[in-house]
């Protein structure tokens, strides 16, 4: 998928999305945004996105993938879900929600916010406030 394969409407939509997040519309950003935000919410690792980009004919390096994912994260276009030491996923669903992680498949599944209820949260230490809660429920096959 080269940018030439995108319609002018797709390019405009992606450019608007990037611009509204404070990012310039470079060719690599537009191409990766197309892969990420095409039609549904997704969870990707840098490695899986790099493989998708390679299969789509995009000549982007792994470093470009990491840089772009981190730029999208900083701009609020993605959220990061850390499932264990050294393994994180980038989530295109930036609304507040939680996750199931299927260990055997290395797959994340969204849990709607209202399905995880906390009776109480501990008080934050002096000088701090709770900025968010991220729950990852790990699953294994029986």
Tab-separated table of N, CA and C in Angstrom:
chain	number	residue	atom	x	y	z
A	1	UNK	N	0.852	-1.169	0.000
A	1	UNK	CA	0.000	0.000	0.000
A	1	UNK	C	0.898	1.233	0.000
A	2	UNK	N	1.059	1.791	-1.139
A	2	UNK	CA	1.771	3.056	-1.250
A	2	UNK	C	0.760	4.172	-1.074
A	3	UNK	N	1.237	5.352	-0.735
A	3	UNK	CA	0.325	6.487	-0.583
A	3	UNK	C	-0.431	6.760	-1.875
A	4	UNK	N	0.170	6.412	-3.019
A	4	UNK	CA	-0.501	6.609	-4.300
A	4	UNK	C	-1.796	5.797	-4.370
A	5	UNK	N	-1.875	4.711	-3.593
A	5	UNK	CA	-3.062	3.856	-3.615
A	5	UNK	C	-4.208	4.441	-2.791
A	6	UNK	N	-3.922	5.442	-1.966
A	6	UNK	CA	-4.972	6.055	-1.158
A	6	UNK	C	-5.727	7.091	-1.977
A	7	UNK	N	-7.007	7.193	-1.695
A	7	UNK	CA	-7.810	8.211	-2.377
A	7	UNK	C	-7.500	9.576	-1.771
A	8	UNK	N	-7.772	10.648	-2.510
A	8	UNK	CA	-7.582	11.983	-1.933
A	8	UNK	C	-8.405	12.181	-0.652
A	9	UNK	N	-9.584	11.566	-0.596
A	9	UNK	CA	-10.423	11.676	0.603
A	9	UNK	C	-9.756	10.990	1.797
A	10	UNK	N	-9.144	9.807	1.569
A	10	UNK	CA	-8.446	9.112	2.649
A	10	UNK	C	-7.265	9.941	3.140
A	11	UNK	N	-6.506	10.499	2.214
A	11	UNK	CA	-5.352	11.320	2.590
A	11	UNK	C	-5.813	12.545	3.379
A	12	UNK	N	-6.896	13.189	2.924
A	12	UNK	CA	-7.424	14.360	3.639
A	12	UNK	C	-7.869	13.987	5.046
A	13	UNK	N	-8.576	12.858	5.184
A	13	UNK	CA	-9.064	12.420	6.497
A	13	UNK	C	-7.891	12.140	7.438
A	14	UNK	N	-6.885	11.421	6.940
A	14	UNK	CA	-5.720	11.109	7.773
A	14	UNK	C	-4.919	12.364	8.095
A	15	UNK	N	-4.765	13.261	7.115
A	15	UNK	CA	-4.045	14.521	7.354
A	15	UNK	C	-4.753	15.348	8.417
A	16	UNK	N	-6.078	15.406	8.348
A	16	UNK	CA	-6.856	16.140	9.359
A	16	UNK	C	-6.655	15.538	10.742
A	17	UNK	N	-6.659	14.207	10.818
A	17	UNK	CA	-6.470	13.521	12.098
A	17	UNK	C	-5.104	13.863	12.687
A	18	UNK	N	-4.076	13.813	11.855
A	18	UNK	CA	-2.726	14.135	12.327
A	18	UNK	C	-2.614	15.604	12.715
A	19	UNK	N	-3.127	16.472	11.868
A	19	UNK	CA	-3.050	17.918	12.122
A	19	UNK	C	-3.786	18.273	13.417
A	20	UNK	N	-4.960	17.670	13.632
A	20	UNK	CA	-5.722	17.983	14.849
A	20	UNK	C	-4.997	17.493	16.102
A	21	UNK	N	-4.078	16.550	15.937
A	21	UNK	CA	-3.265	16.081	17.069
A	21	UNK	C	-1.945	16.842	17.160
A	22	UNK	N	-1.749	17.841	16.291
A	22	UNK	CA	-0.540	18.646	16.335
A	22	UNK	C	0.638	18.052	15.589
A	23	UNK	N	0.373	17.114	14.688
A	23	UNK	CA	1.447	16.468	13.935
A	23	UNK	C	1.398	16.859	12.463
A	24	UNK	N	2.583	17.004	11.853
A	24	UNK	CA	2.648	17.243	10.412
A	24	UNK	C	2.338	15.944	9.676
A	25	UNK	N	1.814	16.072	8.476
A	25	UNK	CA	1.444	14.905	7.662
A	25	UNK	C	2.589	14.491	6.753
A	26	UNK	N	3.550	13.776	7.303
A	26	UNK	CA	4.641	13.259	6.479
A	26	UNK	C	4.176	11.969	5.807
A	27	UNK	N	4.869	11.574	4.771
A	27	UNK	CA	4.492	10.341	4.057
A	27	UNK	C	4.502	9.119	4.986
A	28	UNK	N	5.561	8.900	5.777
A	28	UNK	CA	5.529	7.733	6.670
A	28	UNK	C	4.382	7.801	7.686
A	29	UNK	N	4.133	8.976	8.249
A	29	UNK	CA	3.036	9.102	9.214
A	29	UNK	C	1.693	8.806	8.560
A	30	UNK	N	1.469	9.332	7.359
A	30	UNK	CA	0.207	9.075	6.663
A	30	UNK	C	0.039	7.587	6.366
A	31	UNK	N	1.095	6.950	5.885
A	31	UNK	CA	1.019	5.533	5.547
A	31	UNK	C	0.750	4.687	6.788
A	32	UNK	N	1.456	4.969	7.877
A	32	UNK	CA	1.255	4.198	9.105
A	32	UNK	C	-0.089	4.521	9.741
A	33	UNK	N	-0.521	5.769	9.655
A	33	UNK	CA	-1.853	6.124	10.158
A	33	UNK	C	-2.920	5.367	9.394
A	34	UNK	N	-2.724	5.191	8.089
A	34	UNK	CA	-3.698	4.419	7.309
A	34	UNK	C	-3.773	2.981	7.817
A	35	UNK	N	-2.625	2.370	8.072
A	35	UNK	CA	-2.630	1.002	8.598
A	35	UNK	C	-3.297	0.936	9.971
A	36	UNK	N	-3.010	1.906	10.825
A	36	UNK	CA	-3.514	1.878	12.196
A	36	UNK	C	-4.991	2.247	12.323
A	37	UNK	N	-5.402	3.283	11.630
A	37	UNK	CA	-6.720	3.870	11.875
A	37	UNK	C	-7.703	3.627	10.734
A	38	UNK	N	-7.471	2.609	9.953
A	38	UNK	CA	-8.271	2.393	8.756
A	38	UNK	C	-9.754	2.227	9.044
A	39	UNK	N	-10.127	1.300	9.938
A	39	UNK	CA	-11.562	1.118	10.112
A	39	UNK	C	-12.005	0.620	11.481
A	40	UNK	N	-11.135	0.051	12.273
A	40	UNK	CA	-11.566	-0.500	13.557
A	40	UNK	C	-10.487	-0.278	14.608
A	41	UNK	N	-10.873	-0.423	15.866
A	41	UNK	CA	-9.882	-0.319	16.932
A	41	UNK	C	-9.000	-1.554	16.908
A	42	UNK	N	-7.714	-1.327	17.168
A	42	UNK	CA	-6.755	-2.419	17.124
A	42	UNK	C	-5.694	-2.278	18.203
A	43	UNK	N	-5.022	-3.378	18.467
A	43	UNK	CA	-3.875	-3.427	19.362
A	43	UNK	C	-2.706	-3.953	18.539
A	44	UNK	N	-1.623	-3.182	18.476
A	44	UNK	CA	-0.462	-3.615	17.702
A	44	UNK	C	0.802	-3.430	18.524
A	45	UNK	N	1.777	-4.244	18.217
A	45	UNK	CA	3.124	-4.016	18.736
A	45	UNK	C	3.913	-3.338	17.620
A	46	UNK	N	5.046	-2.789	17.955
A	46	UNK	CA	5.896	-2.186	16.932
A	46	UNK	C	6.291	-3.246	15.899
A	47	UNK	N	6.526	-4.447	16.358
A	47	UNK	CA	6.951	-5.518	15.453
A	47	UNK	C	5.835	-5.925	14.501
A	48	UNK	N	4.601	-6.056	15.013
A	48	UNK	CA	3.504	-6.451	14.122
A	48	UNK	C	3.183	-5.341	13.127
A	49	UNK	N	3.283	-4.085	13.552
A	49	UNK	CA	3.042	-2.984	12.624
A	49	UNK	C	4.138	-2.935	11.558
A	50	UNK	N	5.373	-3.198	11.949
A	50	UNK	CA	6.466	-3.224	10.977
A	50	UNK	C	6.227	-4.317	9.939
A	51	UNK	N	5.777	-5.471	10.379
A	51	UNK	CA	5.485	-6.564	9.450
A	51	UNK	C	4.337	-6.188	8.511
A	52	UNK	N	3.295	-5.569	9.038
A	52	UNK	CA	2.186	-5.106	8.195
A	52	UNK	C	2.678	-4.099	7.161
A	53	UNK	N	3.516	-3.176	7.594
A	53	UNK	CA	4.048	-2.161	6.690
A	53	UNK	C	4.893	-2.810	5.598
A	54	UNK	N	5.704	-3.783	5.973
A	54	UNK	CA	6.534	-4.493	4.997
A	54	UNK	C	5.652	-5.207	3.970
A	55	UNK	N	4.611	-5.917	4.450
A	55	UNK	CA	3.699	-6.624	3.536
A	55	UNK	C	2.956	-5.650	2.618
A	56	UNK	N	2.725	-4.434	3.101
A	56	UNK	CA	2.019	-3.431	2.308
A	56	UNK	C	2.957	-2.700	1.345
A	57	UNK	N	4.236	-3.064	1.364
A	57	UNK	CA	5.185	-2.453	0.439
A	57	UNK	C	5.757	-1.132	0.901
A	58	UNK	N	5.622	-0.838	2.189
A	58	UNK	CA	6.177	0.409	2.718
A	58	UNK	C	7.625	0.174	3.124
A	59	UNK	N	8.497	1.005	2.656
A	59	UNK	CA	9.907	0.880	2.998
A	59	UNK	C	10.249	1.689	4.232
A	60	UNK	N	9.686	1.317	5.382
A	60	UNK	CA	9.971	2.045	6.618
A	60	UNK	C	10.771	1.141	7.547
A	61	UNK	N	11.705	1.744	8.245
A	61	UNK	CA	12.551	0.988	9.161
A	61	UNK	C	11.825	0.746	10.480
A	62	UNK	N	12.367	-0.173	11.247
A	62	UNK	CA	11.826	-0.433	12.585
A	62	UNK	C	11.927	0.827	13.441
A	63	UNK	N	13.006	1.592	13.259
A	63	UNK	CA	13.167	2.840	14.019
A	63	UNK	C	12.058	3.832	13.670
A	64	UNK	N	11.703	3.924	12.399
A	64	UNK	CA	10.609	4.815	11.987
A	64	UNK	C	9.296	4.371	12.621
A	65	UNK	N	9.082	3.060	12.681
A	65	UNK	CA	7.871	2.529	13.320
A	65	UNK	C	7.834	2.965	14.780
A	66	UNK	N	8.907	2.727	15.519
A	66	UNK	CA	8.952	3.109	16.937
A	66	UNK	C	8.759	4.607	17.116
A	67	UNK	N	9.470	5.394	16.315
A	67	UNK	CA	9.346	6.852	16.432
A	67	UNK	C	7.916	7.310	16.167
A	68	UNK	N	7.298	6.777	15.120
A	68	UNK	CA	5.941	7.180	14.766
A	68	UNK	C	4.948	6.745	15.832
A	69	UNK	N	5.074	5.517	16.331
A	69	UNK	CA	4.174	5.061	17.397
A	69	UNK	C	4.307	5.955	18.625
A	70	UNK	N	5.522	6.304	18.986
A	70	UNK	CA	5.722	7.170	20.153
A	70	UNK	C	5.205	8.581	19.908
A	71	UNK	N	5.329	9.085	18.687
A	71	UNK	CA	4.754	10.396	18.363
A	71	UNK	C	3.227	10.351	18.442
A	72	UNK	N	2.627	9.297	17.907
A	72	UNK	CA	1.171	9.140	17.976
A	72	UNK	C	0.723	9.000	19.430
A	73	UNK	N	1.510	8.294	20.238
A	73	UNK	CA	1.210	8.138	21.658
A	73	UNK	C	1.252	9.492	22.361
A	74	UNK	N	2.306	10.249	22.144
A	74	UNK	CA	2.438	11.569	22.765
A	74	UNK	C	1.341	12.527	22.329
A	75	UNK	N	0.871	12.363	21.094
A	75	UNK	CA	-0.170	13.247	20.553
A	75	UNK	C	-1.577	12.815	20.966
A	76	UNK	N	-1.687	11.685	21.681
A	76	UNK	CA	-3.000	11.221	22.130
A	76	UNK	C	-3.773	10.411	21.108
A	77	UNK	N	-3.120	10.008	20.025
A	77	UNK	CA	-3.800	9.196	19.017
A	77	UNK	C	-3.805	7.718	19.374
A	78	UNK	N	-2.907	7.326	20.256
A	78	UNK	CA	-2.790	5.948	20.715
A	78	UNK	C	-2.646	5.937	22.229
A	79	UNK	N	-2.964	4.801	22.826
A	79	UNK	CA	-2.606	4.590	24.219
A	79	UNK	C	-1.701	3.362	24.264
A	80	UNK	N	-0.937	3.233	25.328
A	80	UNK	CA	-0.012	2.118	25.468
A	80	UNK	C	-0.512	1.186	26.562
A	81	UNK	N	-0.489	-0.099	26.262
A	81	UNK	CA	-0.879	-1.123	27.233
A	81	UNK	C	0.342	-2.000	27.471
A	82	UNK	N	0.871	-1.954	28.678
A	82	UNK	CA	2.043	-2.757	29.028
A	82	UNK	C	1.534	-4.045	29.652
A	83	UNK	N	1.826	-5.173	29.005
A	83	UNK	CA	1.311	-6.448	29.503
A	83	UNK	C	2.327	-7.187	30.362
A	84	UNK	N	3.596	-6.955	30.143
A	84	UNK	CA	4.633	-7.477	31.022
A	84	UNK	C	5.936	-6.772	30.675
A	85	UNK	N	6.971	-7.082	31.416
A	85	UNK	CA	8.254	-6.410	31.217
A	85	UNK	C	8.719	-6.608	29.773
A	86	UNK	N	8.904	-5.493	29.073
A	86	UNK	CA	9.415	-5.571	27.723
A	86	UNK	C	8.380	-5.832	26.642
A	87	UNK	N	7.104	-5.941	27.004
A	87	UNK	CA	6.083	-6.161	25.976
A	87	UNK	C	4.949	-5.173	26.158
A	88	UNK	N	4.787	-4.314	25.154
A	88	UNK	CA	3.677	-3.370	25.208
A	88	UNK	C	2.980	-3.332	23.862
A	89	UNK	N	1.729	-2.959	23.932
A	89	UNK	CA	0.877	-2.836	22.758
A	89	UNK	C	0.431	-1.391	22.642
A	90	UNK	N	0.181	-0.978	21.416
A	90	UNK	CA	-0.356	0.346	21.158
A	90	UNK	C	-1.811	0.156	20.749
A	91	UNK	N	-2.690	0.889	21.407
A	91	UNK	CA	-4.131	0.728	21.264
A	91	UNK	C	-4.701	1.940	20.551
A	92	UNK	N	-5.450	1.707	19.485
A	92	UNK	CA	-6.070	2.825	18.759
A	92	UNK	C	-7.336	3.310	19.452
A	93	UNK	N	-7.828	2.546	20.416
A	93	UNK	CA	-8.986	2.968	21.205
A	93	UNK	C	-8.463	3.760	22.406
A	94	UNK	N	-8.574	5.073	22.341
A	94	UNK	CA	-8.022	5.915	23.400
A	94	UNK	C	-9.060	6.287	24.454
A	95	UNK	N	-10.263	5.712	24.357
A	95	UNK	CA	-11.239	5.925	25.420
A	95	UNK	C	-10.823	5.081	26.621
A	96	UNK	N	-11.332	5.433	27.787
A	96	UNK	CA	-10.970	4.704	28.999
A	96	UNK	C	-11.621	3.325	28.977
A	97	UNK	N	-10.793	2.293	29.088
A	97	UNK	CA	-11.269	0.914	29.128
A	97	UNK	C	-10.143	0.032	29.664
A	98	UNK	N	-10.450	-1.229	29.893
A	98	UNK	CA	-9.483	-2.186	30.425
A	98	UNK	C	-9.273	-3.298	29.398
A	99	UNK	N	-8.440	-4.299	29.752
A	99	UNK	CA	-8.091	-5.334	28.775
A	99	UNK	C	-8.004	-6.733	29.374
A	100	UNK	N	-8.373	-7.715	28.551
A	100	UNK	CA	-7.985	-9.104	28.744
A	100	UNK	C	-6.732	-9.305	27.898
A	101	UNK	N	-5.785	-10.090	28.412
A	101	UNK	CA	-4.612	-10.469	27.627
A	101	UNK	C	-4.578	-11.979	27.566
A	102	UNK	N	-4.711	-12.536	26.369
A	102	UNK	CA	-4.648	-13.987	26.178
A	102	UNK	C	-3.190	-14.347	25.950
A	103	UNK	N	-2.593	-14.925	26.979
A	103	UNK	CA	-1.151	-15.163	26.969
A	103	UNK	C	-0.708	-16.053	25.813
A	104	UNK	N	-1.411	-17.165	25.590
A	104	UNK	CA	-1.002	-18.119	24.560
A	104	UNK	C	-1.053	-17.530	23.156
A	105	UNK	N	-1.912	-16.541	22.955
A	105	UNK	CA	-2.080	-15.944	21.634
A	105	UNK	C	-1.437	-14.555	21.542
A	106	UNK	N	-0.919	-14.058	22.662
A	106	UNK	CA	-0.365	-12.698	22.725
A	106	UNK	C	-1.363	-11.704	22.136
A	107	UNK	N	-2.613	-11.794	22.622
A	107	UNK	CA	-3.709	-10.993	22.066
A	107	UNK	C	-4.413	-10.223	23.168
A	108	UNK	N	-4.722	-8.953	22.879
A	108	UNK	CA	-5.492	-8.107	23.792
A	108	UNK	C	-6.936	-8.016	23.319
A	109	UNK	N	-7.852	-7.992	24.273
A	109	UNK	CA	-9.272	-7.795	23.994
A	109	UNK	C	-9.762	-6.692	24.916
A	110	UNK	N	-10.468	-5.729	24.352
A	110	UNK	CA	-11.001	-4.628	25.154
A	110	UNK	C	-12.085	-5.112	26.104
A	111	UNK	N	-12.091	-4.537	27.303
A	111	UNK	CA	-13.164	-4.721	28.277
A	111	UNK	C	-13.798	-3.348	28.464
A	112	UNK	N	-15.095	-3.220	28.211
A	112	UNK	CA	-15.732	-1.909	28.414
A	112	UNK	C	-15.535	-1.427	29.845
A	113	UNK	N	-15.393	-0.123	29.994
A	113	UNK	CA	-15.103	0.497	31.281
A	113	UNK	C	-16.090	0.069	32.363
A	114	UNK	N	-17.366	0.011	32.021
A	114	UNK	CA	-18.388	-0.275	33.038
A	114	UNK	C	-18.358	-1.725	33.526
A	115	UNK	N	-17.581	-2.599	32.882
A	115	UNK	CA	-17.523	-3.997	33.306
A	115	UNK	C	-16.467	-4.258	34.380
A	116	UNK	N	-15.634	-3.282	34.661
A	116	UNK	CA	-14.648	-3.407	35.734
A	116	UNK	C	-14.973	-2.318	36.744
A	117	UNK	N	-15.347	-2.746	37.953
A	117	UNK	CA	-15.781	-1.793	38.967
A	117	UNK	C	-14.874	-1.929	40.186
A	118	UNK	N	-14.389	-0.804	40.671
A	118	UNK	CA	-13.584	-0.770	41.877
A	118	UNK	C	-14.441	-0.234	43.005
A	119	UNK	N	-14.432	-0.944	44.112
A	119	UNK	CA	-15.171	-0.453	45.275
A	119	UNK	C	-14.461	0.762	45.848
A	120	UNK	N	-13.140	0.669	45.985
A	120	UNK	CA	-12.332	1.799	46.460
A	120	UNK	C	-10.953	1.714	45.815
A	121	UNK	N	-10.290	2.830	45.802
A	121	UNK	CA	-8.891	2.891	45.407
A	121	UNK	C	-8.102	3.382	46.608
A	122	UNK	N	-6.865	2.962	46.743
A	122	UNK	CA	-6.060	3.470	47.860
A	122	UNK	C	-5.783	4.959	47.666
A	123	UNK	N	-5.601	5.654	48.779
A	123	UNK	CA	-5.203	7.057	48.695
A	123	UNK	C	-3.809	7.135	48.092
A	124	UNK	N	-3.617	8.111	47.234
A	124	UNK	CA	-2.294	8.329	46.656
A	124	UNK	C	-1.379	8.917	47.735
A	125	UNK	N	-0.077	8.637	47.659
A	125	UNK	CA	0.861	9.229	48.622
A	125	UNK	C	0.807	10.752	48.547
A	126	UNK	N	1.223	11.391	49.627
A	126	UNK	CA	1.250	12.863	49.659
A	126	UNK	C	1.999	13.418	48.456
A	127	UNK	N	1.408	14.440	47.865
A	127	UNK	CA	2.021	15.092	46.726
A	127	UNK	C	1.675	14.463	45.385
A	128	UNK	N	0.850	13.418	45.390
A	128	UNK	CA	0.478	12.729	44.158
A	128	UNK	C	-1.030	12.617	44.055
A	129	UNK	N	-1.501	12.427	42.835
A	129	UNK	CA	-2.906	12.133	42.609
A	129	UNK	C	-2.987	10.969	41.629
A	130	UNK	N	-4.063	10.225	41.693
A	130	UNK	CA	-4.265	9.113	40.771
A	130	UNK	C	-4.557	9.695	39.389
A	131	UNK	N	-3.735	9.338	38.406
A	131	UNK	CA	-3.900	9.842	37.047
A	131	UNK	C	-4.675	8.868	36.168
A	132	UNK	N	-4.794	7.631	36.596
A	132	UNK	CA	-5.524	6.639	35.822
A	132	UNK	C	-5.299	5.262	36.398
A	133	UNK	N	-6.127	4.347	35.978
A	133	UNK	CA	-6.012	2.956	36.408
A	133	UNK	C	-6.038	2.097	35.154
A	134	UNK	N	-5.055	1.226	35.021
A	134	UNK	CA	-5.006	0.307	33.894
A	134	UNK	C	-5.048	-1.110	34.416
A	135	UNK	N	-6.050	-1.856	33.992
A	135	UNK	CA	-6.194	-3.247	34.413
A	135	UNK	C	-5.970	-4.138	33.206
A	136	UNK	N	-5.077	-5.113	33.368
A	136	UNK	CA	-4.870	-6.146	32.352
A	136	UNK	C	-5.124	-7.481	33.046
A	137	UNK	N	-6.171	-8.162	32.613
A	137	UNK	CA	-6.510	-9.470	33.171
A	137	UNK	C	-5.938	-10.520	32.247
A	138	UNK	N	-4.993	-11.306	32.761
A	138	UNK	CA	-4.309	-12.316	31.943
A	138	UNK	C	-5.113	-13.606	31.922
A	139	UNK	N	-5.272	-14.148	30.721
A	139	UNK	CA	-6.059	-15.366	30.522
A	139	UNK	C	-5.174	-16.477	29.966
A	140	UNK	N	-5.525	-17.720	30.367
A	140	UNK	CA	-4.907	-18.930	29.798
A	140	UNK	C	-6.032	-19.893	29.444
A	141	UNK	N	-5.769	-20.734	28.457
A	141	UNK	CA	-6.752	-21.775	28.130
A	141	UNK	C	-6.805	-22.796	29.269
A	142	UNK	N	-7.979	-23.329	29.491
A	142	UNK	CA	-8.140	-24.375	30.531
A	142	UNK	C	-7.535	-25.669	30.082
